[in-house]
Short mmCIF file of C-alpha atoms in Angstrom, two decimals:
data_model
loop_
_atom_site.label_atom_id
_atom_site.label_comp_id
_atom_site.label_asym_id
_atom_site.label_seq_id
_atom_site.Cartn_x
_atom_site.Cartn_y
_atom_site.Cartn_z
CA MET A 6 92.85 233.79 134.99
CA SER A 7 93.29 232.54 131.56
CA ASN A 8 92.40 229.12 130.01
CA GLU A 9 95.53 229.04 127.92
CA LYS A 10 98.52 226.79 127.93
CA PHE A 11 101.69 228.19 127.64
CA LEU A 12 105.50 226.97 128.59
CA PHE A 13 107.72 228.94 130.77
CA THR A 14 111.66 228.45 131.23
CA SER A 15 113.93 229.35 133.91
CA GLU A 16 117.48 228.90 134.34
CA SER A 17 120.33 228.26 137.09
CA VAL A 18 123.98 227.90 137.42
CA THR A 19 126.01 225.98 139.52
CA GLU A 20 128.24 227.29 142.23
CA GLY A 21 131.19 226.69 139.78
CA HIS A 22 129.82 229.02 137.17
CA PRO A 23 132.20 231.90 136.45
CA ASP A 24 129.49 234.67 137.32
CA LYS A 25 128.52 232.65 140.48
CA VAL A 26 132.37 231.97 141.45
CA ALA A 27 132.88 236.34 141.41
CA ASP A 28 129.37 236.35 143.44
CA GLN A 29 130.54 234.18 146.00
CA ILE A 30 134.14 235.96 146.32
CA SER A 31 132.30 239.32 146.80
CA ASP A 32 129.77 238.00 149.25
CA ALA A 33 132.72 235.88 151.18
CA VAL A 34 134.65 239.39 151.23
CA LEU A 35 131.46 241.14 153.05
CA ASP A 36 130.80 238.26 155.30
CA ALA A 37 134.74 238.42 156.55
CA ILE A 38 134.29 242.41 157.18
CA MET A 39 130.61 242.13 158.61
CA ALA A 40 132.04 239.36 161.23
CA GLN A 41 134.31 242.14 162.58
CA ASP A 42 132.54 245.47 161.50
CA LYS A 43 128.79 245.72 161.35
CA ASN A 44 129.14 249.36 160.46
CA CYS A 45 131.20 248.61 157.14
CA ARG A 46 130.21 249.94 154.19
CA VAL A 47 131.15 247.23 151.39
CA ALA A 48 130.65 247.32 147.52
CA CYS A 49 132.88 244.53 146.26
CA GLU A 50 133.03 243.96 142.79
CA THR A 51 134.88 240.73 140.99
CA LEU A 52 136.48 239.47 137.90
CA VAL A 53 137.59 235.82 137.40
CA THR A 54 139.41 234.79 134.11
CA THR A 55 141.87 232.42 133.15
CA GLY A 56 144.16 232.15 136.29
CA MET A 57 143.33 235.32 137.63
CA VAL A 58 140.92 237.00 140.36
CA PHE A 59 140.44 240.77 140.40
CA LEU A 60 138.53 242.45 143.15
CA ALA A 61 137.44 246.21 143.02
CA GLY A 62 135.20 248.39 144.54
CA GLU A 63 134.66 250.94 147.37
CA ILE A 64 135.07 249.44 150.89
CA SER A 65 135.10 251.71 154.15
CA THR A 66 135.89 249.72 157.32
CA THR A 67 137.50 249.59 160.44
CA CYS A 68 138.87 246.10 159.99
CA TYR A 69 141.59 244.68 157.98
CA VAL A 70 140.83 241.26 155.80
CA GLU A 71 142.76 239.01 153.99
CA MET A 72 141.20 239.60 150.27
CA PRO A 73 143.51 237.51 148.51
CA GLN A 74 143.06 234.31 151.21
CA ILE A 75 139.68 235.10 150.97
CA ALA A 76 139.24 234.70 147.15
CA ARG A 77 141.36 231.48 147.11
CA GLU A 78 139.39 229.71 150.01
CA THR A 79 136.26 230.21 148.19
CA ILE A 80 137.60 228.77 145.00
CA ARG A 81 138.85 225.85 146.68
CA GLU A 82 135.51 225.08 148.34
CA ILE A 83 133.95 225.44 144.97
CA GLY A 84 136.33 222.80 143.79
CA TYR A 85 138.80 224.37 141.56
CA HIS A 86 141.89 222.68 142.63
CA SER A 87 143.86 222.16 139.40
CA SER A 88 145.46 223.84 136.15
CA GLN A 89 143.66 221.06 134.14
CA MET A 90 140.15 222.48 135.26
CA GLY A 91 141.71 225.71 134.08
CA PHE A 92 141.79 227.36 137.33
CA ASP A 93 143.58 226.53 140.55
CA TRP A 94 142.96 228.10 143.95
CA ARG A 95 146.71 227.77 144.50
CA THR A 96 148.50 229.60 141.68
CA CYS A 97 145.84 231.84 140.42
CA ALA A 98 146.72 235.34 140.39
CA VAL A 99 144.53 237.94 143.06
CA MET A 100 144.96 241.48 142.47
CA THR A 101 142.95 244.04 144.39
CA SER A 102 141.98 247.60 143.79
CA ILE A 103 139.95 248.99 146.64
CA ASP A 104 138.68 252.59 147.37
CA HIS A 105 136.79 254.29 150.37
CA GLN A 106 132.73 254.93 150.02
CA SER A 107 132.64 258.53 148.60
CA PRO A 108 131.75 260.67 151.74
CA ASP A 109 129.03 262.32 149.53
CA ILE A 110 127.20 259.24 149.67
CA ALA A 111 128.19 258.32 153.36
CA GLN A 112 126.80 261.54 154.92
CA GLY A 113 123.22 260.34 153.35
CA VAL A 114 123.44 256.82 154.47
CA ASN A 115 124.69 257.45 158.05
CA GLN A 116 122.33 258.00 160.55
CA GLY A 117 122.15 261.76 161.94
CA GLU A 118 124.34 263.30 159.13
CA GLY A 119 122.97 264.69 155.50
CA LEU A 120 119.60 266.19 155.05
CA PHE A 121 117.52 264.06 156.93
CA LYS A 122 118.51 262.32 160.15
CA ASP A 123 117.09 259.12 159.58
CA GLN A 124 119.49 256.67 157.90
CA GLY A 125 118.80 257.26 154.38
CA ALA A 126 118.56 254.82 151.31
CA GLY A 127 122.37 254.24 150.14
CA ASP A 128 120.93 254.85 146.65
CA GLN A 129 117.96 255.45 144.09
CA GLY A 130 116.36 252.63 142.80
CA LEU A 131 113.33 250.48 142.74
CA MET A 132 113.39 246.90 144.01
CA PHE A 133 110.54 244.08 143.35
CA GLY A 134 109.66 241.25 145.56
CA TYR A 135 107.24 238.09 144.10
CA ALA A 136 105.67 235.08 145.13
CA THR A 137 103.51 232.64 143.79
CA ASP A 138 101.87 229.33 145.50
CA GLU A 139 102.93 226.71 142.72
CA THR A 140 105.64 225.09 145.15
CA PRO A 141 105.92 225.09 148.70
CA GLU A 142 108.28 227.61 148.77
CA LEU A 143 106.16 230.23 147.36
CA MET A 144 108.68 230.48 144.31
CA PRO A 145 108.00 229.99 140.46
CA MET A 146 108.24 225.83 139.80
CA PRO A 147 110.60 226.06 136.63
CA LEU A 148 113.47 228.32 138.99
CA MET A 149 113.23 225.99 141.80
CA PHE A 150 113.79 222.76 139.84
CA ALA A 151 116.49 224.44 138.14
CA HIS A 152 118.18 225.33 141.20
CA LYS A 153 117.57 221.86 142.76
CA LEU A 154 119.27 220.52 139.39
CA CYS A 155 122.50 222.51 139.67
CA ASN A 156 122.66 221.96 143.48
CA ARG A 157 122.10 217.91 143.09
CA LEU A 158 125.05 218.35 140.27
CA SER A 159 127.55 219.81 142.84
CA VAL A 160 126.26 217.40 145.34
CA VAL A 161 127.18 214.23 143.36
CA ARG A 162 130.20 216.05 142.32
CA LYS A 163 131.39 216.62 145.85
CA ASN A 164 130.58 213.30 147.35
CA GLY A 165 132.06 211.30 144.55
CA SER A 166 129.23 209.45 143.36
CA LEU A 167 129.77 211.11 139.78
CA ASP A 168 133.37 211.56 140.14
CA PHE A 169 133.87 212.76 136.70
CA LEU A 170 131.98 216.02 137.02
CA ARG A 171 133.64 219.42 137.57
CA PRO A 172 132.68 222.81 138.94
CA ASP A 173 131.19 224.59 136.11
CA GLY A 174 127.46 223.57 134.78
CA LYS A 175 124.09 224.98 134.18
CA ALA A 176 120.56 223.82 134.42
CA GLN A 177 117.11 225.23 132.33
CA VAL A 178 113.44 223.69 133.28
CA THR A 179 110.64 224.84 130.65
CA ILE A 180 107.27 223.88 132.51
CA GLU A 181 103.63 223.47 130.95
CA TYR A 182 101.16 225.63 132.53
CA GLU A 183 97.27 225.13 132.17
CA ASN A 184 94.85 227.89 133.39
CA ASP A 185 98.16 229.34 135.42
CA VAL A 186 98.85 225.98 136.95
CA PRO A 187 102.18 224.03 136.52
CA LYS A 188 101.07 220.75 134.78
CA ARG A 189 104.31 219.03 133.26
CA VAL A 190 107.94 219.17 132.71
CA ASP A 191 108.16 219.73 128.89
CA THR A 192 112.11 219.99 128.50
CA ILE A 193 115.25 219.72 130.99
CA VAL A 194 118.52 221.19 129.61
CA ILE A 195 121.79 220.47 131.90
CA ALA A 196 125.15 221.69 130.66
CA ALA A 197 127.93 219.82 133.05
CA GLN A 198 131.38 220.28 132.88
CA HIS A 199 133.40 216.72 132.92
CA LYS A 200 136.63 215.27 132.67
CA ALA A 201 137.88 214.58 129.18
CA ASP A 202 137.78 210.65 129.88
CA VAL A 203 134.23 210.45 130.44
CA THR A 204 132.19 208.83 127.46
CA TYR A 205 128.92 211.01 126.27
CA GLU A 206 126.58 207.98 126.51
CA ASP A 207 127.93 207.60 130.42
CA LEU A 208 127.37 211.16 131.40
CA LYS A 209 124.16 211.58 129.90
CA GLU A 210 122.90 208.28 131.51
CA ALA A 211 124.42 209.42 135.04
CA ILE A 212 122.93 212.33 135.09
CA ILE A 213 119.25 211.53 133.81
CA GLU A 214 119.24 208.80 136.64
CA GLU A 215 121.52 210.81 139.72
CA VAL A 216 120.37 214.17 138.71
CA ILE A 217 117.12 214.74 137.16
CA ARG A 218 115.49 211.50 138.37
CA LYS A 219 116.71 212.33 141.70
CA ILE A 220 115.20 216.02 141.74
CA ILE A 221 112.10 216.09 139.41
CA PRO A 222 109.14 214.51 140.76
CA LYS A 223 107.77 211.31 138.67
CA GLU A 224 104.46 212.95 138.57
CA MET A 225 105.79 216.16 136.41
CA MET A 226 107.34 213.70 133.59
CA ASP A 227 106.02 211.87 130.75
CA GLY A 228 107.08 210.18 127.57
CA ASP A 229 107.31 213.39 125.94
CA THR A 230 109.71 215.27 128.45
CA LYS A 231 112.72 216.30 126.50
CA TYR A 232 116.17 216.04 127.73
CA TYR A 233 119.23 217.88 126.55
CA ILE A 234 122.35 216.99 128.27
CA ASN A 235 125.52 218.74 127.37
CA ALA A 236 123.78 219.07 123.90
CA THR A 237 127.10 220.27 121.99
CA GLY A 238 128.37 216.79 122.98
CA LYS A 239 131.77 217.94 125.24
CA PHE A 240 132.28 220.43 127.99
CA VAL A 241 135.74 219.74 129.37
CA LEU A 242 137.06 223.15 129.11
CA GLY A 243 134.82 225.27 131.32
CA GLY A 244 135.07 227.88 134.28
CA PRO A 245 136.90 231.06 134.27
CA MET A 246 139.44 230.02 131.89
CA ALA A 247 136.17 229.20 129.37
CA ASP A 248 134.09 232.22 129.98
CA CYS A 249 134.99 235.48 132.14
CA GLY A 250 133.09 235.65 135.09
CA LEU A 251 131.71 238.84 136.76
CA THR A 252 129.91 239.99 140.19
CA GLY A 253 126.14 240.63 139.41
CA ARG A 254 125.86 239.11 136.24
CA LYS A 255 122.99 236.31 137.23
CA ILE A 256 120.49 238.54 138.41
CA ILE A 257 117.26 236.61 137.45
CA VAL A 258 119.02 233.55 138.41
CA ASP A 259 119.24 235.12 141.82
CA THR A 260 115.50 236.06 142.12
CA TYR A 261 112.42 234.64 140.07
CA GLY A 262 113.93 233.05 136.98
CA GLY A 263 112.10 235.85 134.75
CA GLN A 264 108.80 235.73 136.50
CA GLY A 265 108.13 238.72 138.00
CA SER A 266 110.05 241.94 137.41
CA HIS A 267 113.50 243.06 138.34
CA GLY A 268 114.94 246.49 139.37
CA GLY A 269 118.09 245.78 137.72
CA GLY A 270 120.40 246.14 140.82
CA CYS A 271 122.52 242.97 141.78
CA PHE A 272 122.80 241.79 145.73
CA SER A 273 126.43 240.10 145.96
CA GLY A 274 129.36 241.62 147.69
CA LYS A 275 127.02 244.63 148.97
CA ASP A 276 126.12 245.40 152.56
CA PRO A 277 122.68 246.09 153.54
CA SER A 278 122.89 249.77 153.73
CA LYS A 279 122.51 249.09 149.58
CA VAL A 280 118.90 248.88 149.11
CA ASP A 281 119.31 246.83 146.23
CA ARG A 282 120.18 244.12 148.55
CA SER A 283 117.94 245.12 151.90
CA ALA A 284 115.12 246.31 150.07
CA SER A 285 114.80 243.31 147.57
CA TYR A 286 114.87 241.11 150.55
CA MET A 287 112.30 242.85 152.39
CA ALA A 288 110.13 243.33 149.19
CA ARG A 289 110.42 239.31 148.84
CA HIS A 290 109.40 238.89 152.50
CA ILE A 291 106.19 240.94 151.96
CA ALA A 292 105.03 239.41 149.13
CA LYS A 293 105.66 235.79 150.45
CA ASN A 294 103.73 236.56 153.75
CA ILE A 295 100.48 238.07 151.60
CA VAL A 296 100.53 234.61 149.61
CA ALA A 297 101.06 232.71 152.59
CA ALA A 298 98.10 234.84 154.34
CA GLY A 299 95.93 233.39 151.55
CA ILE A 300 95.35 237.01 150.38
CA SER A 301 96.60 236.17 146.65
CA LYS A 302 97.84 233.46 144.68
CA LYS A 303 100.38 235.81 143.45
CA CYS A 304 101.66 239.11 144.64
CA GLU A 305 104.37 241.45 143.15
CA LEU A 306 105.40 244.34 145.29
CA GLN A 307 107.71 247.33 143.95
CA ILE A 308 109.27 249.83 146.47
CA ALA A 309 111.59 252.81 145.32
CA TYR A 310 113.88 254.92 147.01
CA ALA A 311 115.76 258.03 146.80
CA ILE A 312 119.36 258.49 147.81
CA GLY A 313 119.30 259.55 151.16
CA VAL A 314 115.74 259.79 152.16
CA ALA A 315 114.59 256.75 154.52
CA GLN A 316 110.87 256.63 153.21
CA PRO A 317 110.42 254.78 149.83
CA VAL A 318 109.15 257.12 147.37
CA SER A 319 106.46 254.66 145.94
CA ILE A 320 104.79 251.36 146.98
CA MET A 321 103.07 249.11 143.99
CA ILE A 322 101.32 246.03 144.70
CA ASP A 323 100.10 243.80 142.18
CA MET A 324 98.17 240.66 142.62
CA MET A 325 97.74 239.52 139.17
CA GLY A 326 94.18 239.19 139.12
CA THR A 327 94.34 236.55 142.03
CA GLY A 328 93.75 239.02 145.02
CA LEU A 329 90.69 238.29 147.59
CA ILE A 330 90.63 241.96 148.71
CA PRO A 331 91.24 245.44 146.56
CA LYS A 332 94.82 246.70 146.23
CA GLU A 333 94.56 249.43 148.24
CA LYS A 334 93.40 247.71 151.21
CA VAL A 335 96.74 245.51 150.77
CA ARG A 336 98.85 248.30 150.39
CA GLU A 337 97.55 250.03 153.53
CA ILE A 338 97.94 246.60 155.43
CA ILE A 339 101.85 246.60 154.32
CA LEU A 340 102.04 250.32 155.40
CA ASP A 341 100.55 249.23 158.80
CA THR A 342 102.60 246.02 159.27
CA PHE A 343 105.98 246.84 157.69
CA ASP A 344 108.76 249.71 158.32
CA LEU A 345 110.14 250.07 155.35
CA ARG A 346 112.91 252.75 155.99
CA PRO A 347 116.26 251.05 155.44
CA ALA A 348 117.47 250.86 159.39
CA ALA A 349 114.36 249.29 160.12
CA ILE A 350 114.66 246.74 157.38
CA ILE A 351 118.15 245.79 158.45
CA GLU A 352 117.07 245.34 162.17
CA TYR A 353 113.83 243.32 161.39
CA LEU A 354 115.77 240.97 159.11
CA ASP A 355 118.68 240.85 161.16
CA LEU A 356 120.95 241.55 158.32
CA LEU A 357 124.03 243.12 160.12
CA ARG A 358 125.46 239.59 160.21
CA PRO A 359 127.97 237.50 157.67
CA ILE A 360 125.11 235.49 156.52
CA TYR A 361 125.58 236.69 152.34
CA LYS A 362 128.08 233.63 151.03
CA LYS A 363 125.06 231.05 151.25
CA THR A 364 123.18 233.64 149.13
CA ALA A 365 125.68 233.76 146.42
CA ALA A 366 124.55 230.28 144.52
CA TYR A 367 121.32 228.43 144.16
CA GLY A 368 119.01 231.70 144.88
CA HIS A 369 118.32 234.47 147.05
CA PHE A 370 114.65 233.05 147.79
CA GLY A 371 113.13 230.15 147.97
CA ARG A 372 115.93 228.86 150.90
CA THR A 373 115.06 226.91 154.08
CA GLU A 374 118.25 227.70 156.08
CA PRO A 375 117.67 229.80 159.40
CA GLU A 376 119.84 232.57 158.10
CA PHE A 377 117.35 233.40 155.21
CA THR A 378 115.06 235.57 157.72
CA TRP A 379 113.28 237.16 154.89
CA GLU A 380 111.98 233.78 153.68
CA HIS A 381 110.16 233.53 157.14
CA THR A 382 106.02 233.68 156.79
CA ASN A 383 105.94 234.77 160.39
CA MET A 384 103.45 237.88 159.74
CA ALA A 385 100.96 235.83 157.71
CA ASP A 386 98.42 235.49 160.34
CA VAL A 387 98.94 239.52 161.07
CA ILE A 388 97.97 240.12 157.64
CA ARG A 389 95.25 237.86 157.18
CA GLU A 390 93.66 239.19 160.50
CA LYS A 391 93.89 242.52 158.94
CA ALA A 392 92.50 241.73 155.90
CA GLY A 393 89.54 240.36 158.11
CA LEU A 394 89.70 236.67 155.96
#
């Protein structure tokens, strides 16, 4: 453990941020197909820009879903319902260009086809899972605060208590650490889209009182905590009109806020045969259970796959100097406790359900909703016992 002080910053974005609009549409399409066809193969990409949604990708399924209607319904729920906001769910154009999954990929993924008889990984790639004991959710504190601030921006917008807010927004939180322990909030940055007729003073005061003070614990703030609220002075033009949105462009917001590593693959719009998604969820589950078991204060896990092959090509564990038992022993426990073949992960985490749209805003990890099976710490006792602690 280091004796130094340092600052670490993470950001999150609201459900109305253009990239998150795209993520939610992609996952809403996945959910609609998954509800009817558990054996679907979905890789759905969305682009949103002024007055337009464009859906593309590779989808193989036995069912039919009304993609334009799903896109519009998602945009309506987020809150873009007037051309004054630069985006309107009723009048935006929705275009689609969808192909089938390549049969060359399918034969390596489908059970009993290809070179190997097990269901193989849908692609090569490396996935990371991470956990830290600095919050009850076993997530990095800067990211958890940023997610909660963004979620709160949406809550007060939708319940009407801050009715001048619009869907687009961002939050960023800087935490001061001492000896690797979070001590205080140093800086909070919030950018919240708003109606033209609210004064800057009213907006700033309302956000400090109704958003920041409702989320950040009093004891984490002091007289030196800095606030930057809409630091350009104005944020009327926002959403897809101000900024083109794409699926998979918020991968650090989706994961660990820059703590821990990232393998590069996004989650949204992908069915769980894609290890980018399913193995990342499993890696988080394992890392979280290791920390919950008290084996380490921090844990990062890397799993890597080859396309068409079921067993991972490598597994790496890093407890960042906080482990109570050797890494090799932890690796043995993981291999003894968890089956890391894609079909086994899908079954263990119950991933063939329409649960994905919820994941597409405010983070895939650190969530308490029951659908988020990868957040369960059901194996902590088993791991603790095997470790002899």
